[in-house]
Amino acid sequence: MENKKPILFIFWVIAIILGVTLFKQFDFKTFKFEKPALDFIYLVVFLFSVFIIIKNSKKK
C-alpha cells in the first residue's frame, strides 16, 4: 500500500499540468486547439493519468 502513494502523486501532478496546458491552448472563440497534433498527445496522456487515478480510488 505504501508503494503506490508516490506513483499516484506523480499521476496527479501530470493530470494537473496537462489539464492546465490544454485549457490554455484551447481557443474558445473558434473552438480549436493551437497545435492540434501536440494537444492530441497531451489529451491522451491526460486521460490515461485520470484513468489511473480513478482506478486506484475505486480499489479503496
mmCIF file of C-alpha atoms in Angstrom:
data_model
loop_
_atom_site.group_PDB
_atom_site.id
_atom_site.type_symbol
_atom_site.label_atom_id
_atom_site.label_comp_id
_atom_site.label_asym_id
_atom_site.label_seq_id
_atom_site.Cartn_x
_atom_site.Cartn_y
_atom_site.Cartn_z
ATOM 1 C CA MET A 1 0.000 0.000 0.000
ATOM 2 C CA GLU A 2 2.848 2.394 0.786
ATOM 3 C CA ASN A 3 4.412 1.717 -2.597
ATOM 4 C CA LYS A 4 1.502 3.124 -4.650
ATOM 5 C CA LYS A 5 1.269 6.554 -3.000
ATOM 6 C CA PRO A 6 4.264 8.138 -4.790
ATOM 7 C CA ILE A 7 3.094 6.756 -8.130
ATOM 8 C CA LEU A 8 -0.400 8.131 -7.584
ATOM 9 C CA PHE A 9 1.059 11.518 -6.666
ATOM 10 C CA ILE A 10 3.002 11.578 -9.932
ATOM 11 C CA PHE A 11 -0.186 10.924 -11.922
ATOM 12 C CA TRP A 12 -1.932 13.746 -10.029
ATOM 13 C CA VAL A 13 0.854 16.141 -10.976
ATOM 14 C CA ILE A 14 0.761 15.013 -14.617
ATOM 15 C CA ALA A 15 -3.027 15.415 -14.767
ATOM 16 C CA ILE A 16 -2.938 18.922 -13.288
ATOM 17 C CA ILE A 17 -0.129 20.160 -15.526
ATOM 18 C CA LEU A 18 -1.640 18.749 -18.720
ATOM 19 C CA GLY A 19 -5.144 19.902 -17.804
ATOM 20 C CA VAL A 20 -3.943 23.482 -17.362
ATOM 21 C CA THR A 21 -1.909 23.285 -20.566
ATOM 22 C CA LEU A 22 -4.851 22.005 -22.588
ATOM 23 C CA PHE A 23 -7.096 24.706 -21.142
ATOM 24 C CA LYS A 24 -4.606 27.449 -22.038
ATOM 25 C CA GLN A 25 -4.070 26.209 -25.597
ATOM 26 C CA PHE A 26 -7.782 25.893 -26.406
ATOM 27 C CA ASP A 27 -9.248 28.847 -28.295
ATOM 28 C CA PHE A 28 -12.833 29.333 -27.126
ATOM 29 C CA LYS A 29 -13.690 31.717 -29.968
ATOM 30 C CA THR A 30 -13.011 29.192 -32.733
ATOM 31 C CA PHE A 31 -13.257 26.032 -30.575
ATOM 32 C CA LYS A 32 -9.901 24.772 -31.850
ATOM 33 C CA PHE A 33 -6.519 23.996 -30.366
ATOM 34 C CA GLU A 34 -3.430 25.995 -31.284
ATOM 35 C CA LYS A 35 -1.306 22.910 -32.005
ATOM 36 C CA PRO A 36 -3.690 20.002 -32.741
ATOM 37 C CA ALA A 37 -1.082 17.220 -33.007
ATOM 38 C CA LEU A 38 0.708 18.105 -29.775
ATOM 39 C CA ASP A 39 -2.569 18.714 -27.952
ATOM 40 C CA PHE A 40 -3.818 15.283 -29.017
ATOM 41 C CA ILE A 41 -0.797 13.699 -27.324
ATOM 42 C CA TYR A 42 -1.426 15.849 -24.240
ATOM 43 C CA LEU A 43 -5.067 14.725 -24.206
ATOM 44 C CA VAL A 44 -4.191 11.030 -24.452
ATOM 45 C CA VAL A 45 -1.696 11.246 -21.586
ATOM 46 C CA PHE A 46 -4.132 13.370 -19.531
ATOM 47 C CA LEU A 47 -6.943 10.837 -19.978
ATOM 48 C CA PHE A 48 -4.598 7.962 -19.118
ATOM 49 C CA SER A 49 -3.478 9.644 -15.913
ATOM 50 C CA VAL A 50 -7.092 10.400 -14.915
ATOM 51 C CA PHE A 51 -7.976 6.765 -15.631
ATOM 52 C CA ILE A 52 -5.162 5.560 -13.344
ATOM 53 C CA ILE A 53 -6.270 7.960 -10.588
ATOM 54 C CA ILE A 54 -9.889 6.792 -10.794
ATOM 55 C CA LYS A 55 -8.857 3.142 -10.970
ATOM 56 C CA ASN A 56 -6.777 3.478 -7.789
ATOM 57 C CA SER A 57 -9.506 5.367 -5.946
ATOM 58 C CA LYS A 58 -12.075 2.628 -6.667
ATOM 59 C CA LYS A 59 -9.835 -0.043 -5.128
ATOM 60 C CA LYS A 60 -10.025 1.571 -1.695
#
